[in-house]
Coordinates of N, CA, C and O in Angstrom, one line a residue:
D1 N -53.8 29.6 11.0 CA -54.5 29.2 12.2 C -55.8 29.7 12.2 O -56.3 30.5 11.3
G2 N -56.6 29.5 13.1 CA -58.0 29.8 13.2 C -58.3 31.3 13.6 O -59.4 31.7 13.3
Y3 N -57.3 32.0 14.2 CA -57.4 33.3 14.5 C -57.1 34.3 13.5 O -57.7 35.4 13.3
T4 N -55.9 34.1 12.9 CA -55.5 35.2 11.9 C -55.6 34.8 10.5 O -55.4 35.6 9.5
E5 N -56.1 33.5 10.2 CA -56.2 33.0 8.8 C -54.9 33.2 8.0 O -55.1 33.4 6.8
R6 N -53.9 32.9 8.7 CA -52.6 32.9 8.0 C -52.0 31.5 8.2 O -52.3 30.8 9.1
S7 N -51.1 31.2 7.3 CA -50.5 29.8 7.4 C -49.1 29.9 6.8 O -48.6 30.8 6.1
T8 N -48.4 29.0 7.2 CA -47.0 28.8 6.7 C -46.8 27.4 6.2 O -47.1 26.4 6.9
E9 N -46.1 27.3 5.1 CA -45.8 26.1 4.5 C -44.4 25.9 4.2 O -43.8 26.8 3.6
Y10 N -43.8 24.8 4.5 CA -42.4 24.5 4.3 C -42.3 23.5 3.1 O -42.9 22.5 3.2
R11 N -41.5 23.9 2.1 CA -41.3 23.0 1.1 C -39.8 22.7 1.0 O -38.9 23.5 0.5
F12 N -39.3 21.5 1.4 CA -38.0 20.9 1.3 C -37.8 20.4 0.0 O -38.5 19.5 -0.3
E13 N -36.8 20.8 -0.8 CA -36.5 20.2 -2.0 C -35.1 19.6 -2.1 O -34.2 20.1 -1.5
C14 N -35.0 18.6 -2.8 CA -33.7 17.9 -2.8 C -32.7 18.6 -3.7 O -33.0 18.9 -4.8
D15 N -31.6 18.9 -3.2 CA -30.5 19.4 -3.9 C -29.2 18.9 -3.2 O -28.7 19.4 -2.3
P16 N -28.6 17.8 -3.9 CA -27.4 17.1 -3.3 C -26.2 18.0 -3.2 O -25.4 17.8 -2.3
M17 N -26.1 19.0 -3.9 CA -25.0 20.0 -3.8 C -25.2 21.2 -2.8 O -24.2 21.8 -2.5
A18 N -26.3 21.3 -2.3 CA -26.7 22.4 -1.4 C -26.2 22.2 0.1 O -26.0 23.1 0.8
G19 N -25.8 21.0 0.5 CA -25.4 20.8 1.8 C -26.7 21.0 2.7 O -27.7 20.5 2.4
Y20 N -26.6 21.7 3.8 CA -27.6 22.0 4.6 C -28.6 23.0 4.0 O -29.7 23.0 4.2
G21 N -28.1 23.9 3.2 CA -28.9 24.8 2.4 C -29.4 26.0 3.3 O -29.0 25.9 4.5
E22 N -30.1 26.9 2.8 CA -30.8 27.9 3.6 C -32.2 28.1 3.2 O -32.6 27.9 2.1
P23 N -33.1 28.4 4.1 CA -34.4 28.7 3.7 C -34.6 29.9 3.0 O -33.8 31.0 3.1
L24 N -35.5 29.9 2.1 CA -35.7 31.0 1.1 C -37.2 31.3 1.3 O -38.0 30.4 0.9
A25 N -37.5 32.5 1.9 CA -39.0 32.6 2.2 C -39.7 33.2 0.8 O -39.1 34.2 0.3
V26 N -40.8 32.8 0.5 CA -41.6 33.5 -0.5 C -42.9 33.8 0.2 O -43.6 33.1 0.8
Y27 N -43.2 35.1 0.2 CA -44.4 35.7 0.8 C -45.6 35.7 0.0 O -45.6 36.0 -1.1
G28 N -46.8 35.6 0.7 CA -48.0 35.9 0.0 C -48.9 36.8 0.9 O -48.4 37.3 1.8
D29 N -50.1 36.9 0.4 CA -50.9 37.8 1.4 C -51.3 37.2 2.7 O -51.1 37.9 3.8
C30 N -51.8 36.0 2.8 CA -52.1 35.3 4.0 C -51.4 34.0 4.2 O -51.7 33.3 5.2
E31 N -50.6 33.7 3.4 CA -49.8 32.5 3.6 C -48.4 32.7 3.3 O -48.0 33.4 2.4
F32 N -47.5 32.1 4.1 CA -46.1 32.2 3.7 C -45.6 30.8 3.3 O -45.9 29.8 3.9
V33 N -44.8 30.8 2.3 CA -44.3 29.6 1.7 C -42.7 29.7 1.9 O -42.2 30.7 1.4
V34 N -42.2 28.8 2.5 CA -40.8 28.8 2.8 C -40.1 27.6 2.0 O -40.5 26.4 2.1
R35 N -39.3 28.0 1.0 CA -38.8 27.0 0.2 C -37.3 26.8 0.7 O -36.5 27.8 0.9
W36 N -36.9 25.5 0.9 CA -35.6 25.3 1.3 C -35.0 24.2 0.6 O -35.3 22.9 0.5
R37 N -33.9 24.5 -0.2 CA -33.2 23.5 -1.0 C -32.1 23.0 -0.1 O -31.2 23.7 0.3
T38 N -32.0 21.6 0.1 CA -31.1 21.0 0.9 C -30.8 19.6 0.6 O -31.6 19.0 -0.1
A39 N -29.6 19.2 0.8 CA -29.2 17.8 0.6 C -30.0 16.8 1.6 O -30.1 15.5 1.2
L40 N -30.4 17.3 2.6 CA -31.2 16.4 3.6 C -32.5 16.0 3.1 O -33.0 15.0 3.8
A41 N -33.0 16.7 2.1 CA -34.3 16.3 1.7 C -34.2 15.1 0.6 O -35.2 14.6 0.1
C42 N -33.1 14.8 0.3 CA -32.8 13.8 -0.8 C -33.0 12.4 -0.3 O -32.8 12.2 1.0
P43 N -33.6 11.5 -1.1 CA -34.0 10.2 -0.6 C -32.7 9.4 -0.2 O -31.6 9.6 -0.9
I44 N -32.7 8.6 0.8 CA -31.5 7.7 1.1 C -31.6 6.5 0.3 O -32.6 5.8 0.3
H45 N -30.4 6.2 -0.3 CA -30.3 5.0 -1.1 C -29.6 3.8 -0.2 O -28.4 4.1 0.2
P46 N -30.4 2.9 0.2 CA -29.8 1.8 1.0 C -28.7 1.1 0.4 O -28.6 1.0 -0.9
S47 N -27.7 0.7 1.1 CA -26.5 -0.1 0.6 C -27.1 -1.5 0.2 O -27.9 -2.0 0.8
V48 N -26.5 -1.9 -1.0 CA -26.9 -3.3 -1.5 C -25.8 -4.3 -1.0 O -26.2 -5.6 -1.3
F49 N -24.8 -3.9 -0.4 CA -23.7 -4.8 -0.1 C -24.2 -6.0 0.9 O -24.0 -7.2 0.8
L50 N -24.8 -5.6 2.1 CA -25.4 -6.5 3.0 C -26.5 -7.5 2.5 O -26.4 -8.6 2.7
P51 N -27.5 -6.9 1.7 CA -28.4 -7.9 1.2 C -27.7 -9.0 0.3 O -28.1 -10.1 0.3
I52 N -26.7 -8.4 -0.5 CA -26.0 -9.4 -1.4 C -25.2 -10.4 -0.7 O -25.3 -11.6 -0.9
L53 N -24.5 -9.9 0.4 CA -23.8 -10.8 1.2 C -24.6 -11.9 1.9 O -24.4 -13.1 2.0
F54 N -25.9 -11.5 2.3 CA -26.8 -12.3 2.9 C -27.3 -13.5 1.9 O -27.2 -14.7 2.2
W55 N -27.6 -13.1 0.7 CA -28.1 -14.0 -0.2 C -27.0 -14.9 -0.8 O -27.2 -16.1 -0.9
V56 N -25.8 -14.5 -0.8 CA -24.6 -15.3 -1.2 C -24.4 -16.4 -0.1 O -24.3 -17.6 -0.4
G57 N -24.4 -15.9 1.2 CA -24.3 -16.9 2.3 C -25.4 -17.8 2.4 O -25.2 -19.0 2.5
F58 N -26.6 -17.4 2.1 CA -27.8 -18.2 2.1 C -27.7 -19.3 1.0 O -28.0 -20.5 1.2
V59 N -27.3 -18.9 -0.2 CA -27.2 -19.8 -1.3 C -26.1 -20.9 -1.1 O -26.4 -22.2 -1.3
I60 N -25.0 -20.5 -0.5 CA -23.9 -21.3 -0.2 C -24.4 -22.3 0.8 O -24.1 -23.6 0.8
G61 N -25.0 -21.9 1.9 CA -25.5 -22.7 3.0 C -26.5 -23.7 2.5 O -26.5 -24.9 2.9
L62 N -27.4 -23.3 1.6 CA -28.5 -24.1 1.0 C -27.8 -25.2 0.2 O -28.1 -26.4 0.3
Y63 N -26.8 -24.8 -0.6 CA -26.1 -25.8 -1.4 C -25.4 -26.9 -0.5 O -25.6 -28.1 -0.8
L64 N -24.7 -26.4 0.6 CA -24.0 -27.3 1.4 C -25.0 -28.2 2.1 O -24.7 -29.4 2.3
T65 N -26.1 -27.8 2.6 CA -27.2 -28.6 3.2 C -27.7 -29.6 2.3 O -27.8 -30.8 2.7
I66 N -28.1 -29.1 1.0 CA -28.6 -30.1 0.1 C -27.7 -31.2 -0.3 O -28.0 -32.4 -0.3
R67 N -26.4 -30.8 -0.5 CA -25.3 -31.8 -0.9 C -25.1 -32.7 0.3 O -24.8 -33.9 0.2
F68 N -25.1 -32.2 1.5 CA -24.9 -33.0 2.7 C -25.9 -34.1 2.8 O -25.6 -35.2 3.0
F69 N -27.2 -33.8 2.6 CA -28.3 -34.8 2.8 C -28.1 -35.7 1.6 O -28.4 -36.9 1.6
H70 N -27.7 -35.2 0.3 CA -27.6 -36.1 -0.9 C -26.5 -37.0 -0.5 O -26.6 -38.3 -0.9
N71 N -25.4 -36.7 0.1 CA -24.3 -37.6 0.3 C -24.7 -38.6 1.3 O -24.3 -39.8 1.2
I72 N -25.5 -38.3 2.3 CA -25.9 -39.4 3.3 C -27.1 -40.1 2.7 O -27.0 -41.5 2.8
L73 N -28.0 -39.6 2.0 CA -29.3 -40.4 1.7 C -29.0 -41.1 0.4 O -29.5 -42.3 0.2
V74 N -28.3 -40.6 -0.7 CA -28.1 -41.2 -2.0 C -26.9 -41.9 -2.0 O -26.9 -43.1 -2.5
T75 N -25.8 -41.3 -1.7 CA -24.5 -42.0 -1.8 C -24.1 -42.9 -0.7 O -23.1 -43.5 -0.6
K76 N -25.0 -42.9 0.4 CA -24.8 -43.7 1.6 C -23.6 -43.5 2.3 O -23.0 -44.4 2.8
M77 N -23.2 -42.1 2.5 CA -22.0 -41.9 3.2 C -22.3 -41.9 4.7 O -23.6 -41.7 5.0
L78 N -21.5 -42.2 5.6 CA -21.7 -42.1 7.0 C -22.0 -40.7 7.4 O -21.4 -39.7 7.0
L79 N -22.8 -40.6 8.4 CA -23.1 -39.2 9.1 C -21.9 -38.7 9.8 O -21.4 -39.4 10.7
G80 N -21.4 -37.6 9.3 CA -20.2 -37.0 9.9 C -19.7 -35.8 9.0 O -20.3 -35.5 8.1
W81 N -18.5 -35.3 9.4 CA -18.0 -34.2 8.7 C -17.6 -34.5 7.3 O -17.6 -33.6 6.5
E82 N -17.3 -35.8 7.0 CA -16.8 -36.2 5.7 C -18.0 -36.1 4.7 O -17.7 -36.0 3.5
A83 N -19.2 -36.1 5.2 CA -20.5 -36.0 4.4 C -20.7 -34.6 3.8 O -21.5 -34.3 3.0
V84 N -20.0 -33.6 4.5 CA -20.2 -32.2 4.2 C -19.4 -32.0 2.8 O -18.2 -32.3 2.7
P85 N -20.1 -31.4 1.8 CA -19.3 -31.3 0.5 C -18.2 -30.3 0.5 O -18.3 -29.4 1.3
H86 N -17.2 -30.7 0.0 CA -15.9 -29.7 -0.1 C -15.3 -29.5 1.4 O -14.7 -28.5 1.6
I87 N -15.4 -30.6 2.1 CA -14.9 -30.4 3.6 C -13.5 -30.1 3.6 O -13.0 -29.4 4.5
Q88 N -12.7 -30.8 2.6 CA -11.3 -30.6 2.7 C -10.9 -29.1 2.3 O -10.0 -28.6 3.0
E89 N -11.7 -28.5 1.4 CA -11.4 -27.1 1.0 C -11.8 -26.2 2.2 O -11.1 -25.2 2.5
I90 N -12.9 -26.6 2.8 CA -13.3 -25.7 4.1 C -12.3 -25.8 5.1 O -12.0 -24.8 5.8
R91 N -11.7 -26.9 5.4 CA -10.7 -27.1 6.4 C -9.5 -26.4 6.1 O -8.8 -25.7 6.9
Y92 N -9.1 -26.4 4.8 CA -7.9 -25.7 4.3 C -8.1 -24.2 4.4 O -7.3 -23.5 4.9
M93 N -9.4 -23.7 4.0 CA -9.6 -22.3 4.2 C -9.6 -21.8 5.6 O -9.1 -20.8 5.9
G94 N -10.1 -22.7 6.5 CA -10.0 -22.4 7.9 C -8.6 -22.2 8.4 O -8.3 -21.2 9.1
A95 N -7.8 -23.1 8.0 CA -6.3 -23.2 8.5 C -5.7 -21.9 7.9 O -4.8 -21.2 8.5
L96 N -6.0 -21.6 6.6 CA -5.5 -20.4 5.9 C -5.8 -19.1 6.6 O -5.0 -18.2 6.9
I97 N -7.2 -19.0 7.0 CA -7.5 -17.8 7.7 C -6.9 -17.7 9.1 O -6.4 -16.6 9.5
L98 N -6.8 -18.8 9.8 CA -6.0 -18.7 11.1 C -4.5 -18.4 10.9 O -4.0 -17.6 11.7
M99 N -3.9 -18.8 9.8 CA -2.5 -18.5 9.5 C -2.3 -17.0 9.2 O -1.5 -16.3 9.7
I100 N -3.3 -16.5 8.4 CA -3.3 -15.0 8.1 C -3.5 -14.1 9.3 O -2.9 -13.1 9.5
S101 N -4.5 -14.7 10.2 CA -4.8 -14.0 11.5 C -3.5 -13.8 12.3 O -3.3 -12.8 13.0
E102 N -2.8 -15.0 12.3 CA -1.6 -15.0 13.3 C -0.6 -14.0 12.7 O 0.1 -13.3 13.4
K103 N -0.4 -13.9 11.4 CA 0.6 -13.0 10.7 C 0.2 -11.6 11.0 O 1.0 -10.7 11.4
L104 N -1.2 -11.3 10.9 CA -1.7 -9.9 11.2 C -1.5 -9.6 12.7 O -1.1 -8.5 13.0
W105 N -1.6 -10.6 13.6 CA -1.3 -10.4 15.0 C 0.0 -10.1 15.3 O 0.4 -9.2 16.1
E106 N 1.0 -10.8 14.7 CA 2.4 -10.5 14.8 C 2.8 -9.1 14.3 O 3.5 -8.4 15.0
A107 N 2.2 -8.8 13.2 CA 2.4 -7.3 12.7 C 1.9 -6.3 13.6 O 2.5 -5.3 14.0
L108 N 0.7 -6.5 14.3 CA 0.1 -5.7 15.2 C 1.0 -5.5 16.4 O 1.1 -4.5 17.0
S109 N 1.4 -6.7 16.9 CA 2.3 -6.7 18.1 C 3.6 -5.9 17.8 O 4.2 -5.3 18.8
K110 N 4.1 -5.8 16.7 CA 5.4 -5.1 16.3 C 5.1 -3.5 16.3 O 5.8 -2.8 16.7
V111 N 3.8 -3.2 15.7 CA 3.5 -1.9 15.4 C 3.0 -1.2 16.7 O 3.4 0.0 17.0
A112 N 2.1 -1.9 17.3 CA 1.5 -1.3 18.6 C 1.5 -2.3 19.7 O 0.5 -3.0 20.0
P113 N 2.7 -2.6 20.3 CA 2.7 -3.7 21.4 C 1.8 -3.5 22.5 O 1.2 -4.4 23.0
G114 N 1.4 -2.2 23.0 CA 0.5 -2.0 24.1 C -0.8 -2.6 23.7 O -1.5 -3.2 24.4
A115 N -1.3 -2.2 22.4 CA -2.6 -2.6 22.0 C -2.7 -4.1 21.9 O -3.7 -4.7 22.2
A116 N -1.6 -4.7 21.3 CA -1.6 -6.2 21.2 C -1.7 -6.9 22.6 O -2.5 -7.9 22.6
T117 N -1.1 -6.3 23.6 CA -1.2 -7.0 24.9 C -2.6 -6.8 25.4 O -3.0 -7.9 26.0
K118 N -3.2 -5.6 25.4 CA -4.5 -5.6 25.8 C -5.5 -6.4 25.1 O -6.4 -7.1 25.7
I119 N -5.4 -6.6 23.8 CA -6.3 -7.4 23.0 C -6.1 -8.9 23.4 O -6.9 -9.6 23.5
G120 N -4.7 -9.2 23.5 CA -4.5 -10.6 24.0 C -5.1 -11.0 25.3 O -5.5 -12.1 25.5
A121 N -5.0 -10.1 26.2 CA -5.6 -10.4 27.6 C -7.0 -10.5 27.4 O -7.7 -11.5 28.1
W122 N -7.7 -9.7 26.7 CA -9.1 -9.9 26.4 C -9.5 -11.1 25.8 O -10.4 -11.8 26.2
W123 N -8.7 -11.5 24.8 CA -8.9 -12.8 24.0 C -8.8 -14.0 25.0 O -9.6 -15.0 25.0
E124 N -7.8 -14.0 25.8 CA -7.6 -15.2 26.8 C -8.8 -15.2 27.8 O -9.3 -16.3 28.0
R125 N -9.4 -14.0 28.2 CA -10.6 -14.0 29.1 C -11.8 -14.6 28.3 O -12.5 -15.4 28.9
V126 N -11.9 -14.2 27.2 CA -13.2 -14.5 26.5 C -13.0 -15.9 25.9 O -13.9 -16.8 26.0
V127 N -12.0 -16.3 25.2 CA -11.8 -17.6 24.5 C -11.2 -18.6 25.3 O -11.4 -19.8 25.4
G128 N -10.2 -18.2 26.1 CA -9.4 -19.1 27.0 C -8.3 -19.9 26.4 O -8.0 -20.9 26.9
G129 N -7.8 -19.4 25.3 CA -6.7 -20.2 24.8 C -6.6 -20.0 23.3 O -7.4 -19.2 22.7
R130 N -5.8 -20.9 22.6 CA -5.7 -20.8 21.1 C -6.9 -21.4 20.5 O -7.5 -22.3 20.9
L131 N -7.1 -20.8 19.4 CA -8.3 -21.2 18.7 C -7.8 -22.4 17.6 O -6.8 -22.3 17.0
K132 N -8.6 -23.4 17.7 CA -8.3 -24.6 16.7 C -9.6 -24.7 15.7 O -10.7 -24.4 16.1
S133 N -9.2 -25.1 14.6 CA -10.3 -25.4 13.6 C -10.9 -26.7 13.9 O -10.5 -27.4 14.8
A134 N -12.0 -27.0 13.2 CA -12.7 -28.2 13.4 C -11.9 -29.5 13.3 O -12.1 -30.5 13.8
G135 N -10.9 -29.3 12.3 CA -10.0 -30.4 12.1 C -8.9 -30.6 13.1 O -8.0 -31.6 12.9
G136 N -8.9 -29.7 14.1 CA -7.9 -29.8 15.2 C -6.6 -29.0 14.7 O -5.5 -29.1 15.3
Y137 N -6.6 -28.2 13.7 CA -5.4 -27.5 13.3 C -5.3 -26.1 13.9 O -6.3 -25.4 14.0
T138 N -4.2 -25.8 14.3 CA -4.0 -24.4 14.9 C -3.4 -23.6 13.7 O -2.9 -24.2 12.7
S139 N -3.2 -22.3 13.9 CA -2.6 -21.5 12.9 C -1.2 -21.8 12.5 O -0.8 -21.4 11.4
T140 N -0.5 -22.5 13.5 CA 0.9 -22.7 13.0 C 1.1 -24.1 12.5 O 2.2 -24.4 12.0
E141 N 0.0 -24.9 12.4 CA 0.2 -26.2 11.9 C -0.3 -26.2 10.5 O -1.3 -25.5 10.1
D142 N 0.2 -27.0 9.5 CA -0.3 -27.3 8.2 C -1.4 -28.2 8.3 O -1.3 -29.2 8.9
A143 N -2.4 -28.0 7.5 CA -3.6 -28.9 7.3 C -3.3 -30.2 6.6 O -4.0 -31.1 6.7
H144 N -2.1 -30.2 5.8 CA -1.8 -31.3 5.1 C -0.5 -31.9 5.5 O 0.6 -31.1 5.5
V145 N -0.3 -33.1 5.8 CA 0.8 -33.8 6.2 C 1.0 -34.9 5.3 O 0.2 -35.8 5.0
G146 N 2.3 -35.0 4.6 CA 2.5 -36.1 3.8 C 1.7 -36.1 2.5 O 1.4 -37.3 2.1
G147 N 1.1 -35.0 2.1 CA 0.3 -35.1 0.9 C -1.2 -35.6 1.1 O -1.9 -35.7 0.2
R148 N -1.4 -35.8 2.4 CA -2.9 -36.1 2.7 C -3.3 -35.5 3.9 O -2.5 -34.9 4.7
D149 N -4.6 -35.4 4.2 CA -5.2 -34.8 5.4 C -4.9 -35.6 6.6 O -4.8 -36.9 6.5
R150 N -4.7 -34.9 7.8 CA -4.5 -35.6 8.9 C -5.8 -36.3 9.4 O -6.9 -35.8 9.2

């Protein structure tokens, strides 16, 4: 400072094994250096999961969009859900996800009936009924009837 001509310097050093660590003071004549080895000084490595998930979703969405317009403009398909590439697989996956969700719901109802009732009441308020896929399938219906789509 300007009055005593003394100073204090803190040096935080990364040590992943130190936990919070402890300060270790090193004295000098007019300056004090405090060395502190701590895990909190180590750089944070961001997760790569969310960026990868974003780019995978982006690439799949871009592919579906390009192929949708290709089906309409080049192959002259009618504008509608059937022009979406792999629509049958997407419908099947939707029905499969609904079926798995229903099985998980049944398991939750058996394990924790009170929680299932509360979640069910919340779901009714928010959604207002059973969820159906774009093809009109509920989780209890099969997406394929007689070897062909409905």
